[in-house]
Amino acid sequence: MLTISQRGQNMPASPIRKLVPYAEAAKKRGTKVYHLNIGQPDIET
């Protein structure tokens, strides 16, 4: 079985994920939602 490295497990979750429920609710109300998130910011390695 594949496992996730310790470093991978310690990565913080993407803050954009907090907005997903709001976007989904807006879509259900019939609002056009434009997803403008273009990727992760630079992460120090």
Short mmCIF file of N, CA and C in Angstrom, two decimals:
data_model
loop_
_atom_site.label_atom_id
_atom_site.label_comp_id
_atom_site.label_asym_id
_atom_site.label_seq_id
_atom_site.Cartn_x
_atom_site.Cartn_y
_atom_site.Cartn_z
N MET A 1 0.84 -1.18 0.00
CA MET A 1 0.00 0.00 0.00
C MET A 1 0.88 1.24 0.00
N LEU A 2 0.49 2.25 -0.78
CA LEU A 2 1.23 3.50 -0.82
C LEU A 2 0.95 4.31 0.44
N THR A 3 1.96 5.02 0.90
CA THR A 3 1.79 5.88 2.06
C THR A 3 2.22 7.30 1.71
N ILE A 4 1.70 8.25 2.44
CA ILE A 4 2.06 9.65 2.25
C ILE A 4 3.23 9.96 3.16
N SER A 5 4.23 10.65 2.62
CA SER A 5 5.42 10.98 3.41
C SER A 5 5.05 11.88 4.59
N GLN A 6 5.92 11.92 5.56
CA GLN A 6 5.71 12.77 6.74
C GLN A 6 5.62 14.23 6.31
N ARG A 7 6.47 14.61 5.38
CA ARG A 7 6.46 15.99 4.89
C ARG A 7 5.11 16.31 4.23
N GLY A 8 4.61 15.37 3.47
CA GLY A 8 3.31 15.55 2.82
C GLY A 8 2.18 15.64 3.83
N GLN A 9 2.26 14.85 4.87
CA GLN A 9 1.23 14.86 5.91
C GLN A 9 1.23 16.18 6.68
N ASN A 10 2.40 16.81 6.76
CA ASN A 10 2.52 18.06 7.53
C ASN A 10 2.15 19.30 6.72
N MET A 11 1.89 19.14 5.42
CA MET A 11 1.52 20.29 4.59
C MET A 11 0.16 20.82 5.03
N PRO A 12 0.04 22.13 5.16
CA PRO A 12 -1.27 22.69 5.53
C PRO A 12 -2.25 22.56 4.36
N ALA A 13 -3.51 22.49 4.68
CA ALA A 13 -4.54 22.41 3.65
C ALA A 13 -4.62 23.75 2.92
N SER A 14 -5.03 23.70 1.68
CA SER A 14 -5.16 24.91 0.88
C SER A 14 -6.29 25.79 1.42
N PRO A 15 -6.02 27.07 1.67
CA PRO A 15 -7.06 27.96 2.19
C PRO A 15 -8.24 28.14 1.24
N ILE A 16 -8.02 27.93 -0.05
CA ILE A 16 -9.10 28.10 -1.02
C ILE A 16 -10.21 27.08 -0.79
N ARG A 17 -9.88 25.96 -0.16
CA ARG A 17 -10.89 24.93 0.11
C ARG A 17 -12.01 25.43 1.02
N LYS A 18 -11.72 26.44 1.83
CA LYS A 18 -12.75 27.00 2.71
C LYS A 18 -13.86 27.68 1.91
N LEU A 19 -13.55 28.09 0.68
CA LEU A 19 -14.52 28.80 -0.14
C LEU A 19 -15.39 27.88 -0.98
N VAL A 20 -15.01 26.63 -1.10
CA VAL A 20 -15.75 25.68 -1.94
C VAL A 20 -17.23 25.59 -1.57
N PRO A 21 -17.59 25.45 -0.29
CA PRO A 21 -19.02 25.36 0.04
C PRO A 21 -19.82 26.59 -0.41
N TYR A 22 -19.21 27.77 -0.34
CA TYR A 22 -19.89 28.99 -0.77
C TYR A 22 -20.11 28.99 -2.28
N ALA A 23 -19.11 28.54 -3.02
CA ALA A 23 -19.23 28.46 -4.48
C ALA A 23 -20.29 27.45 -4.87
N GLU A 24 -20.32 26.31 -4.21
CA GLU A 24 -21.32 25.29 -4.52
C GLU A 24 -22.73 25.79 -4.21
N ALA A 25 -22.89 26.49 -3.10
CA ALA A 25 -24.20 27.04 -2.74
C ALA A 25 -24.65 28.07 -3.77
N ALA A 26 -23.72 28.90 -4.22
CA ALA A 26 -24.05 29.91 -5.23
C ALA A 26 -24.46 29.24 -6.53
N LYS A 27 -23.77 28.18 -6.92
CA LYS A 27 -24.13 27.45 -8.14
C LYS A 27 -25.53 26.87 -8.03
N LYS A 28 -25.87 26.33 -6.87
CA LYS A 28 -27.20 25.75 -6.67
C LYS A 28 -28.30 26.82 -6.76
N ARG A 29 -27.96 28.06 -6.40
CA ARG A 29 -28.92 29.16 -6.51
C ARG A 29 -29.01 29.69 -7.93
N GLY A 30 -28.15 29.17 -8.81
CA GLY A 30 -28.17 29.60 -10.21
C GLY A 30 -27.20 30.71 -10.54
N THR A 31 -26.31 31.04 -9.62
CA THR A 31 -25.32 32.08 -9.85
C THR A 31 -24.17 31.51 -10.65
N LYS A 32 -23.71 32.26 -11.66
CA LYS A 32 -22.55 31.84 -12.44
C LYS A 32 -21.30 32.07 -11.59
N VAL A 33 -20.51 31.03 -11.39
CA VAL A 33 -19.30 31.12 -10.57
C VAL A 33 -18.09 30.94 -11.48
N TYR A 34 -17.19 31.90 -11.45
CA TYR A 34 -15.95 31.83 -12.22
C TYR A 34 -14.83 31.42 -11.27
N HIS A 35 -14.18 30.32 -11.55
CA HIS A 35 -13.08 29.83 -10.72
C HIS A 35 -11.77 30.45 -11.23
N LEU A 36 -11.25 31.38 -10.48
CA LEU A 36 -10.06 32.11 -10.89
C LEU A 36 -8.80 31.67 -10.14
N ASN A 37 -8.93 30.66 -9.30
CA ASN A 37 -7.74 30.17 -8.60
C ASN A 37 -6.85 29.47 -9.63
N ILE A 38 -5.62 29.94 -9.76
CA ILE A 38 -4.75 29.46 -10.83
C ILE A 38 -3.61 28.58 -10.32
N GLY A 39 -3.63 28.22 -9.08
CA GLY A 39 -2.58 27.34 -8.58
C GLY A 39 -2.09 27.74 -7.21
N GLN A 40 -1.17 26.97 -6.71
CA GLN A 40 -0.62 27.21 -5.39
C GLN A 40 0.37 28.37 -5.43
N PRO A 41 0.42 29.16 -4.36
CA PRO A 41 1.48 30.16 -4.26
C PRO A 41 2.82 29.47 -4.03
N ASP A 42 3.88 30.22 -4.15
CA ASP A 42 5.20 29.63 -3.92
C ASP A 42 5.27 29.08 -2.50
N ILE A 43 5.74 27.86 -2.38
CA ILE A 43 5.88 27.21 -1.09
C ILE A 43 7.36 26.99 -0.83
N GLU A 44 7.84 27.50 0.29
CA GLU A 44 9.24 27.33 0.62
C GLU A 44 9.54 25.86 0.86
N THR A 45 10.56 25.36 0.21
CA THR A 45 10.93 23.95 0.37
C THR A 45 12.29 23.81 1.00
#
